[in-house]
XYZ file of C-alpha atoms in Angstrom:
288
model
C 57.800 81.002 -31.695
C 58.163 82.541 -28.218
C 61.211 80.295 -28.145
C 62.845 81.646 -31.311
C 62.369 84.924 -30.251
C 63.954 84.206 -26.854
C 67.005 83.880 -28.973
C 66.633 86.733 -31.235
C 66.238 87.286 -34.895
C 68.856 86.548 -37.431
C 69.908 88.772 -40.307
C 67.711 86.840 -42.693
C 64.457 86.891 -40.768
C 64.703 90.695 -39.936
C 64.983 90.986 -43.890
C 61.540 88.931 -44.078
C 59.942 91.187 -41.521
C 61.327 94.378 -43.520
C 59.872 92.756 -46.645
C 56.518 92.229 -45.168
C 56.157 95.619 -44.013
C 57.701 97.176 -47.130
C 54.787 95.099 -49.238
C 52.356 96.439 -46.915
C 53.400 100.055 -47.548
C 53.476 99.782 -51.572
C 49.926 98.079 -51.425
C 48.859 101.055 -49.772
C 50.524 103.200 -52.131
C 49.662 101.645 -55.263
C 46.513 100.073 -54.868
C 44.568 101.782 -51.777
C 45.393 104.871 -53.476
C 43.851 104.137 -56.919
C 40.586 105.079 -57.944
C 38.602 108.171 -57.218
C 36.828 107.088 -53.948
C 40.045 105.211 -52.291
C 42.935 107.104 -50.021
C 45.860 106.026 -48.457
C 45.518 104.451 -45.110
C 47.744 106.494 -42.652
C 48.183 103.802 -40.487
C 49.563 101.288 -43.213
C 51.716 104.179 -44.398
C 53.513 104.788 -40.893
C 53.971 100.723 -40.642
C 55.860 101.007 -43.959
C 58.279 103.181 -42.753
C 59.619 99.847 -40.651
C 60.758 98.446 -43.729
C 63.710 100.808 -45.062
C 65.852 101.232 -42.024
C 65.500 97.475 -41.247
C 66.961 96.686 -44.603
C 69.489 99.529 -44.058
C 70.513 97.948 -40.549
C 70.598 94.593 -42.235
C 72.925 95.954 -44.896
C 75.236 97.735 -42.412
C 75.977 94.128 -40.843
C 76.733 92.969 -44.250
C 79.232 95.205 -44.953
C 80.766 94.490 -41.818
C 80.747 90.647 -42.160
C 81.393 90.151 -45.860
C 84.715 88.872 -47.086
C 84.528 91.005 -50.210
C 83.073 94.398 -49.742
C 83.690 95.488 -53.576
C 81.583 92.459 -54.578
C 78.852 93.524 -52.282
C 78.644 97.027 -53.481
C 78.879 95.889 -57.236
C 75.953 93.512 -56.627
C 73.922 96.220 -54.962
C 74.451 98.591 -57.935
C 73.834 95.828 -60.502
C 70.611 95.020 -58.892
C 69.614 98.572 -58.634
C 70.518 99.327 -62.333
C 68.606 96.059 -63.475
C 65.655 96.734 -61.313
C 65.298 100.329 -62.751
C 65.421 98.914 -66.340
C 62.827 96.264 -65.646
C 60.471 99.286 -64.334
C 61.223 101.588 -67.486
C 60.698 98.384 -69.846
C 57.443 97.629 -68.145
C 56.328 101.115 -68.396
C 56.922 101.252 -72.143
C 55.231 97.987 -72.687
C 52.234 99.248 -70.690
C 52.034 102.348 -72.737
C 52.262 100.911 -76.053
C 50.815 97.778 -75.689
C 48.370 97.515 -72.911
C 46.770 100.956 -72.254
C 47.510 102.633 -75.673
C 47.997 105.758 -73.938
C 50.183 108.379 -71.655
C 49.551 106.127 -68.364
C 51.883 106.672 -65.798
C 52.959 103.274 -64.353
C 55.415 104.889 -61.657
C 59.158 105.504 -62.025
C 59.842 105.289 -58.043
C 63.411 106.182 -56.791
C 65.381 102.891 -56.274
C 66.479 102.512 -52.882
C 68.915 100.011 -53.906
C 71.161 102.730 -54.834
C 70.974 104.459 -51.598
C 72.030 101.319 -50.200
C 74.833 101.070 -52.808
C 75.975 104.699 -51.703
C 76.043 103.741 -48.020
C 77.887 100.678 -48.456
C 80.508 103.006 -50.716
C 80.754 105.662 -48.328
C 81.265 103.025 -45.386
C 83.977 101.156 -47.278
C 85.680 104.810 -48.055
C 85.373 106.229 -44.484
C 87.053 103.001 -43.122
C 89.852 103.021 -45.709
C 90.360 107.005 -44.691
C 90.562 106.470 -40.974
C 93.224 103.514 -41.519
C 95.229 105.708 -43.531
C 95.164 108.591 -41.082
C 96.095 106.146 -38.328
C 99.107 105.244 -40.438
C 99.697 108.668 -41.714
C 99.440 107.406 -45.203
C 98.598 110.985 -46.836
C 98.654 109.542 -50.329
C 95.908 107.195 -49.234
C 94.051 109.960 -47.550
C 94.420 111.836 -50.663
C 93.108 109.083 -52.945
C 90.139 108.273 -50.299
C 89.043 112.247 -50.375
C 89.108 111.695 -54.276
C 86.920 108.812 -54.121
C 84.325 110.631 -51.779
C 84.305 113.528 -54.564
C 84.034 111.192 -57.479
C 80.590 109.721 -55.690
C 79.521 113.064 -56.726
C 80.041 112.654 -60.621
C 76.821 111.154 -61.469
C 74.852 114.119 -60.183
C 77.058 116.302 -62.115
C 76.419 114.353 -65.091
C 72.941 114.285 -64.242
C 72.567 117.682 -63.895
C 74.449 118.950 -66.882
C 71.989 116.599 -68.872
C 69.156 118.456 -67.286
C 70.892 121.731 -68.293
C 71.588 120.902 -71.541
C 67.828 120.424 -72.763
C 68.751 117.583 -75.002
C 65.648 116.417 -76.750
C 64.000 113.408 -74.957
C 62.095 110.734 -76.286
C 59.244 110.289 -74.049
C 56.645 107.216 -73.449
C 53.822 108.213 -71.330
C 55.067 110.957 -68.984
C 58.480 109.123 -68.699
C 61.529 110.665 -70.256
C 63.635 107.684 -71.416
C 67.061 109.257 -71.666
C 66.670 110.643 -68.280
C 65.782 107.525 -66.577
C 68.304 105.606 -68.380
C 71.025 107.843 -67.115
C 69.851 107.644 -63.690
C 69.601 103.675 -63.761
C 73.339 103.604 -64.727
C 74.457 106.825 -63.211
C 72.125 107.345 -59.891
C 72.597 110.758 -59.090
C 73.685 111.425 -55.336
C 70.778 113.973 -54.753
C 68.141 112.113 -56.015
C 68.239 109.052 -54.120
C 65.594 107.530 -51.976
C 65.349 109.290 -48.527
C 68.241 111.227 -49.549
C 71.845 111.641 -48.371
C 70.720 111.646 -44.677
C 69.450 108.125 -44.599
C 72.816 107.253 -46.034
C 74.504 109.198 -43.156
C 72.371 107.068 -40.704
C 73.456 104.336 -41.941
C 76.879 105.110 -41.534
C 76.384 106.157 -38.017
C 74.728 102.861 -37.292
C 77.671 101.022 -38.906
C 80.395 102.726 -36.878
C 78.280 102.500 -33.681
C 78.712 99.378 -31.057
C 76.181 96.697 -29.923
C 72.874 98.194 -28.849
C 74.269 101.664 -29.382
C 73.075 101.282 -32.867
C 69.449 101.419 -31.756
C 70.246 104.562 -29.641
C 71.945 105.941 -32.974
C 68.729 105.284 -34.774
C 66.552 106.673 -32.365
C 68.075 109.860 -32.404
C 67.885 110.187 -36.468
C 64.193 109.425 -35.589
C 64.110 112.240 -33.049
C 65.866 114.558 -35.867
C 63.458 113.623 -38.431
C 60.557 114.291 -36.363
C 61.935 117.499 -35.251
C 63.238 118.704 -38.446
C 60.088 117.807 -40.222
C 58.178 121.231 -39.932
C 61.555 123.059 -40.229
C 63.076 121.736 -43.275
C 60.377 119.994 -45.207
C 60.971 121.998 -47.969
C 64.853 121.946 -47.625
C 66.034 119.886 -51.236
C 67.517 117.508 -51.240
C 66.443 116.268 -47.725
C 62.881 116.358 -48.175
C 62.660 112.645 -48.335
C 64.011 112.543 -44.771
C 62.408 115.229 -43.199
C 58.774 114.784 -43.668
C 55.654 114.546 -41.590
C 55.260 110.868 -40.797
C 58.992 109.539 -41.574
C 59.518 109.593 -37.823
C 57.431 106.569 -37.611
C 60.391 104.625 -38.889
C 61.401 104.398 -34.728
C 59.039 101.292 -34.668
C 61.924 99.405 -36.354
C 63.751 99.385 -32.821
C 62.327 96.433 -31.396
C 63.329 94.423 -34.612
C 66.690 95.703 -34.468
C 67.264 94.948 -30.655
C 66.375 91.572 -31.248
C 68.921 90.897 -33.678
C 71.264 88.169 -32.571
C 74.061 88.743 -34.873
C 73.720 85.518 -37.139
C 73.227 85.560 -40.677
C 70.717 82.733 -41.223
C 69.748 81.336 -44.261
C 70.335 83.839 -47.461
C 67.942 84.427 -50.388
C 70.047 87.085 -51.806
C 68.548 86.836 -55.208
C 64.799 86.515 -54.316
C 64.801 89.775 -52.477
C 66.655 91.822 -55.696
C 63.917 90.236 -57.854
C 61.096 90.908 -55.608
C 61.842 94.495 -54.791
C 61.374 95.782 -58.423
C 58.756 92.965 -59.626
C 56.286 93.753 -56.781
C 56.291 97.607 -57.141
C 55.700 97.120 -61.131
C 52.850 94.735 -60.406
C 51.142 96.598 -57.839
C 51.454 99.601 -59.977
C 49.818 98.117 -62.888
C 46.509 96.670 -60.773
C 46.691 100.318 -59.696
C 46.195 101.560 -62.787
C 43.754 98.991 -63.633
C 42.030 100.041 -60.655
C 41.924 103.916 -61.959
C 39.974 102.550 -65.197
């Protein structure tokens, strides 16, 4: 084990480490917080902050080394949409056939959409910088239009909310609203906010160990900003007390050796929504 660590960690190993911390965080959130006499463990919640930035770090490396960036983005989007639809379907089944009542199974934000937007903006920025260097103004215009287009889902989502359409609800879940978000994830409602996306972009365009320094700077920013802008929507997911503990991910980033390792893409995509739904189900059962 020590010999392996001396050679560093490949991307797949970093993802497995992130998965372990993600699972710990969700066990704490969905199970340990269930019931009257049970409360979330602060230490476990802090350790859970390690997961998301590690997955983000690996994503930036995947975008850098993939031969088909568009295929990567499409895969992230499809996985996010299917994961959201799976959660919605399970919520319906739980309410109609298991609990026979308005039980909230949890409709958590889908971080796969955060990663999708991160990859999209990285690609758009790369194209934009290339067009600026070559003085291709048409290309620059197209890139700017592409960035603006990423906010269309948010506009559609906001129009739907303002219009006040009749909504079919199951328990506390508005089906139309959640299905709409599954196919058109609103930019301002992605998990950890656009600040997390910006962090991923900055990590991507940093070189070598500077990536860790850039990430550390965002951790400090989260810590200092929490008492000041903790209620500033849509950045509340990034600026809250405790989020700065994501700095604990730095050792694993530092150990990254640049190698890919054996990929298990499908497993990670399936595990993400499946384990949250399962833990949420167990939590509801514990609440009686």
